[in-house]
Amino acid sequence: MHSFSDRGYGLNSQVTEQSNFSTYTVIDGGRFTNYNLSITKYLSPLSSTLKISTNHNWTNTPSIINTIPSPTINYSANYRLQGTTYFKLPINFKFGFQYNYAKGEFDSQITTNHYYESNVGATLRFSDVWLCKFENTYYSINHNTYWFSNFNVNYTPENSRWSYRLSANNLLNVKAFQNVYVSEFQRNETRINTLPLYVLLNVKYRF
């Protein structure tokens, strides 16, 4: 997919050694391109599916620095491998691994960033009325690592309109993602707060 516009919103900044004032304004130009591809294969001997996918984005965003037009060019990509098992057993698994890459260019200055994420989960069916799921997600961002674990159990009685689900999320009680990037011309610090450990009980009634 490719799109472009004659005019769009961009930053108009006045930068000095002591200050930086920016406003959004309508500027000529702007382009966006997206490309994605995925292949899924069922592996009969392993009773599993395997999926390989990739996604790429290119953006060219107009901006003005000290009255001089200076477009910002960004590129991001991810490559993912994931699989799901369909064993004739009470337990099955789901797993995935993804590599993420980003690159930005402004006024001949280039910055790059990349991180990894992976996940593995298990589904355990004790019977037709009891089902348990355990999920783990791992992130590696600029040498910082984060683990997230969730657990839920479902109880659906036979011949009943009621069903129940107990969920425990963020079992390791991770407080936030934090990423600090320093280069020769900038310092960028990002912090994303997460929901702390919590337990939730859902009760459903089907009419």
CSV table of C-alpha atoms in Angstrom, one decimal:
chain,number,residue,atom,x,y,z
A,1,MET,CA,0.0,0.0,0.0
A,2,HIS,CA,1.3,3.4,-0.9
A,3,SER,CA,-0.3,6.8,-0.2
A,4,PHE,CA,0.8,10.4,-0.6
A,5,SER,CA,-0.7,13.8,0.0
A,6,ASP,CA,-0.2,17.3,-1.4
A,7,ARG,CA,-0.4,18.8,2.0
A,8,GLY,CA,-0.4,17.5,5.6
A,9,TYR,CA,0.3,18.4,9.2
A,10,GLY,CA,4.0,18.8,10.2
A,11,LEU,CA,6.2,20.4,12.8
A,12,ASN,CA,7.2,24.0,12.4
A,13,SER,CA,10.1,24.6,14.9
A,14,GLN,CA,12.3,27.5,15.9
A,15,VAL,CA,15.5,26.2,17.4
A,16,THR,CA,18.3,28.1,19.1
A,17,GLU,CA,21.0,27.2,21.6
A,18,GLN,CA,18.7,28.0,24.5
A,19,SER,CA,15.2,27.1,23.3
A,20,ASN,CA,13.1,25.0,21.0
A,21,PHE,CA,9.6,26.2,20.1
A,22,SER,CA,7.4,23.9,17.9
A,23,THR,CA,3.9,24.1,16.5
A,24,TYR,CA,1.9,21.9,14.1
A,25,THR,CA,1.1,23.5,10.8
A,26,VAL,CA,0.0,22.5,7.3
A,27,ILE,CA,3.0,21.8,5.1
A,28,ASP,CA,3.3,20.6,1.5
A,29,GLY,CA,4.1,16.9,0.9
A,30,GLY,CA,4.0,13.6,2.8
A,31,ARG,CA,4.2,9.9,1.8
A,32,PHE,CA,3.5,6.6,3.5
A,33,THR,CA,4.2,3.0,2.2
A,34,ASN,CA,3.4,-0.3,3.9
A,35,TYR,CA,4.4,-3.8,2.8
A,36,ASN,CA,3.5,-7.1,4.6
A,37,LEU,CA,3.9,-10.7,3.8
A,38,SER,CA,3.0,-13.9,5.7
A,39,ILE,CA,3.2,-17.6,5.0
A,40,THR,CA,1.5,-20.3,7.1
A,41,LYS,CA,2.1,-24.0,6.8
A,42,TYR,CA,0.5,-26.9,8.6
A,43,LEU,CA,3.0,-29.5,9.7
A,44,SER,CA,1.1,-32.8,9.8
A,45,PRO,CA,3.8,-35.0,11.4
A,46,LEU,CA,4.0,-32.4,14.3
A,47,SER,CA,0.3,-31.6,14.4
A,48,SER,CA,1.3,-27.9,14.4
A,49,THR,CA,1.1,-24.8,12.3
A,50,LEU,CA,4.1,-22.6,11.6
A,51,LYS,CA,3.7,-19.0,10.4
A,52,ILE,CA,6.5,-16.6,9.1
A,53,SER,CA,5.6,-13.0,8.6
A,54,THR,CA,7.1,-9.6,8.1
A,55,ASN,CA,5.8,-6.0,8.0
A,56,HIS,CA,7.6,-2.9,6.7
A,57,ASN,CA,6.6,0.8,6.9
A,58,TRP,CA,8.2,3.9,5.3
A,59,THR,CA,7.1,7.4,6.1
A,60,ASN,CA,8.3,10.8,4.8
A,61,THR,CA,6.9,13.5,7.1
A,62,PRO,CA,7.3,17.2,6.2
A,63,SER,CA,8.7,19.6,8.8
A,64,ILE,CA,10.2,23.1,9.0
A,65,ILE,CA,13.2,24.0,11.1
A,66,ASN,CA,14.1,27.7,11.3
A,67,THR,CA,12.1,28.4,8.1
A,68,ILE,CA,14.0,25.6,6.2
A,69,PRO,CA,11.9,22.6,5.0
A,70,SER,CA,13.5,19.4,6.4
A,71,PRO,CA,11.6,16.2,5.9
A,72,THR,CA,11.8,13.4,8.5
A,73,ILE,CA,12.2,9.9,7.0
A,74,ASN,CA,11.3,6.9,9.1
A,75,TYR,CA,11.5,3.2,8.4
A,76,SER,CA,10.3,0.4,10.7
A,77,ALA,CA,10.2,-3.4,10.2
A,78,ASN,CA,9.4,-6.5,12.1
A,79,TYR,CA,10.1,-10.2,11.4
A,80,ARG,CA,8.0,-12.8,13.2
A,81,LEU,CA,8.0,-16.6,13.6
A,82,GLN,CA,5.1,-18.2,15.5
A,83,GLY,CA,3.6,-21.6,15.9
A,84,THR,CA,0.6,-23.4,17.5
A,85,THR,CA,0.3,-27.1,18.4
A,86,TYR,CA,-2.9,-29.2,18.0
A,87,PHE,CA,-2.0,-32.3,19.9
A,88,LYS,CA,-4.7,-34.8,20.8
A,89,LEU,CA,-3.6,-34.3,24.4
A,90,PRO,CA,-4.9,-32.2,27.3
A,91,ILE,CA,-2.1,-29.7,26.8
A,92,ASN,CA,-1.1,-27.6,23.8
A,93,PHE,CA,1.3,-24.8,23.2
A,94,LYS,CA,1.6,-21.5,21.4
A,95,PHE,CA,4.9,-19.7,20.8
A,96,GLY,CA,6.4,-16.8,18.9
A,97,PHE,CA,9.6,-14.7,18.3
A,98,GLN,CA,9.8,-11.3,16.8
A,99,TYR,CA,12.6,-8.9,15.8
A,100,ASN,CA,11.8,-5.2,15.5
A,101,TYR,CA,13.9,-2.5,13.8
A,102,ALA,CA,13.4,1.2,13.4
A,103,LYS,CA,15.5,3.9,11.6
A,104,GLY,CA,15.0,7.6,11.5
A,105,GLU,CA,16.7,10.2,9.3
A,106,PHE,CA,16.6,14.0,9.8
A,107,ASP,CA,18.9,16.6,8.3
A,108,SER,CA,21.5,13.9,7.4
A,109,GLN,CA,21.5,12.6,11.0
A,110,ILE,CA,20.5,8.9,11.4
A,111,THR,CA,19.3,7.1,14.5
A,112,THR,CA,18.5,3.4,14.8
A,113,ASN,CA,16.8,1.2,17.4
A,114,HIS,CA,15.9,-2.5,17.7
A,115,TYR,CA,14.5,-4.9,20.2
A,116,TYR,CA,13.3,-8.5,20.5
A,117,GLU,CA,10.2,-10.0,21.9
A,118,SER,CA,9.1,-13.6,22.4
A,119,ASN,CA,6.2,-15.4,23.9
A,120,VAL,CA,5.2,-18.9,24.9
A,121,GLY,CA,1.9,-20.1,26.3
A,122,ALA,CA,0.3,-23.3,27.3
A,123,THR,CA,-3.4,-24.4,27.3
A,124,LEU,CA,-4.4,-27.2,29.7
A,125,ARG,CA,-7.8,-28.7,29.4
A,126,PHE,CA,-8.6,-30.8,32.4
A,127,SER,CA,-12.1,-31.7,31.2
A,128,ASP,CA,-15.0,-30.2,29.2
A,129,VAL,CA,-15.7,-27.7,32.0
A,130,TRP,CA,-12.2,-26.8,33.2
A,131,LEU,CA,-9.7,-24.9,31.0
A,132,CYS,CA,-6.4,-23.2,32.1
A,133,LYS,CA,-4.1,-20.9,30.2
A,134,PHE,CA,-0.6,-19.7,31.1
A,135,GLU,CA,1.1,-17.0,29.0
A,136,ASN,CA,4.6,-15.6,29.2
A,137,THR,CA,6.0,-12.6,27.2
A,138,TYR,CA,9.6,-11.5,27.1
A,139,TYR,CA,11.1,-8.2,25.8
A,140,SER,CA,14.7,-7.2,25.3
A,141,ILE,CA,15.0,-3.5,24.7
A,142,ASN,CA,18.5,-1.9,24.6
A,143,HIS,CA,19.9,-4.4,27.1
A,144,ASN,CA,16.9,-4.1,29.4
A,145,THR,CA,14.8,-7.2,29.8
A,146,TYR,CA,11.1,-7.5,30.9
A,147,TRP,CA,9.0,-10.5,31.7
A,148,PHE,CA,5.2,-10.5,31.7
A,149,SER,CA,3.2,-13.5,32.9
A,150,ASN,CA,-0.6,-14.0,32.9
A,151,PHE,CA,-2.7,-16.9,34.1
A,152,ASN,CA,-6.4,-17.6,33.8
A,153,VAL,CA,-8.8,-20.5,34.5
A,154,ASN,CA,-12.2,-21.0,33.0
A,155,TYR,CA,-15.1,-23.0,34.5
A,156,THR,CA,-18.1,-23.7,32.3
A,157,PRO,CA,-20.5,-26.1,34.0
A,158,GLU,CA,-22.5,-28.5,31.8
A,159,ASN,CA,-26.1,-27.7,31.2
A,160,SER,CA,-25.7,-24.3,32.8
A,161,ARG,CA,-26.2,-20.8,31.6
A,162,TRP,CA,-23.5,-19.6,33.9
A,163,SER,CA,-19.7,-19.5,33.2
A,164,TYR,CA,-16.8,-18.2,35.3
A,165,ARG,CA,-13.3,-17.0,34.6
A,166,LEU,CA,-10.5,-16.0,37.0
A,167,SER,CA,-7.6,-14.1,35.6
A,168,ALA,CA,-4.3,-13.0,37.2
A,169,ASN,CA,-2.4,-10.6,35.1
A,170,ASN,CA,1.2,-9.2,35.3
A,171,LEU,CA,2.2,-11.9,37.9
A,172,LEU,CA,5.7,-10.5,38.2
A,173,ASN,CA,4.3,-7.0,38.9
A,174,VAL,CA,6.4,-5.2,36.3
A,175,LYS,CA,5.8,-1.4,36.9
A,176,ALA,CA,7.0,0.1,33.6
A,177,PHE,CA,8.9,-0.2,30.3
A,178,GLN,CA,11.8,2.2,30.2
A,179,ASN,CA,14.2,2.9,27.3
A,180,VAL,CA,17.0,5.5,27.2
A,181,TYR,CA,18.7,6.2,23.9
A,182,VAL,CA,21.8,8.6,23.7
A,183,SER,CA,23.6,9.6,20.6
A,184,GLU,CA,26.0,12.4,19.6
A,185,PHE,CA,23.1,14.8,19.0
A,186,GLN,CA,20.2,13.8,21.2
A,187,ARG,CA,19.0,12.0,24.3
A,188,ASN,CA,15.6,10.2,24.2
A,189,GLU,CA,14.0,8.6,27.2
A,190,THR,CA,10.7,6.7,27.0
A,191,ARG,CA,8.8,5.3,29.9
A,192,ILE,CA,5.5,3.5,29.6
A,193,ASN,CA,3.7,2.7,32.8
A,194,THR,CA,1.9,-0.7,33.0
A,195,LEU,CA,-0.9,-2.0,35.1
A,196,PRO,CA,0.4,-3.6,38.3
A,197,LEU,CA,-0.5,-7.1,39.3
A,198,TYR,CA,-4.2,-7.6,39.5
A,199,VAL,CA,-6.8,-10.4,39.8
A,200,LEU,CA,-10.1,-10.3,38.0
A,201,LEU,CA,-13.2,-12.5,38.3
A,202,ASN,CA,-15.7,-12.6,35.4
A,203,VAL,CA,-19.1,-14.1,35.7
A,204,LYS,CA,-21.2,-14.6,32.5
A,205,TYR,CA,-24.8,-15.5,32.1
A,206,ARG,CA,-26.1,-16.7,28.7
A,207,PHE,CA,-29.8,-16.0,27.9
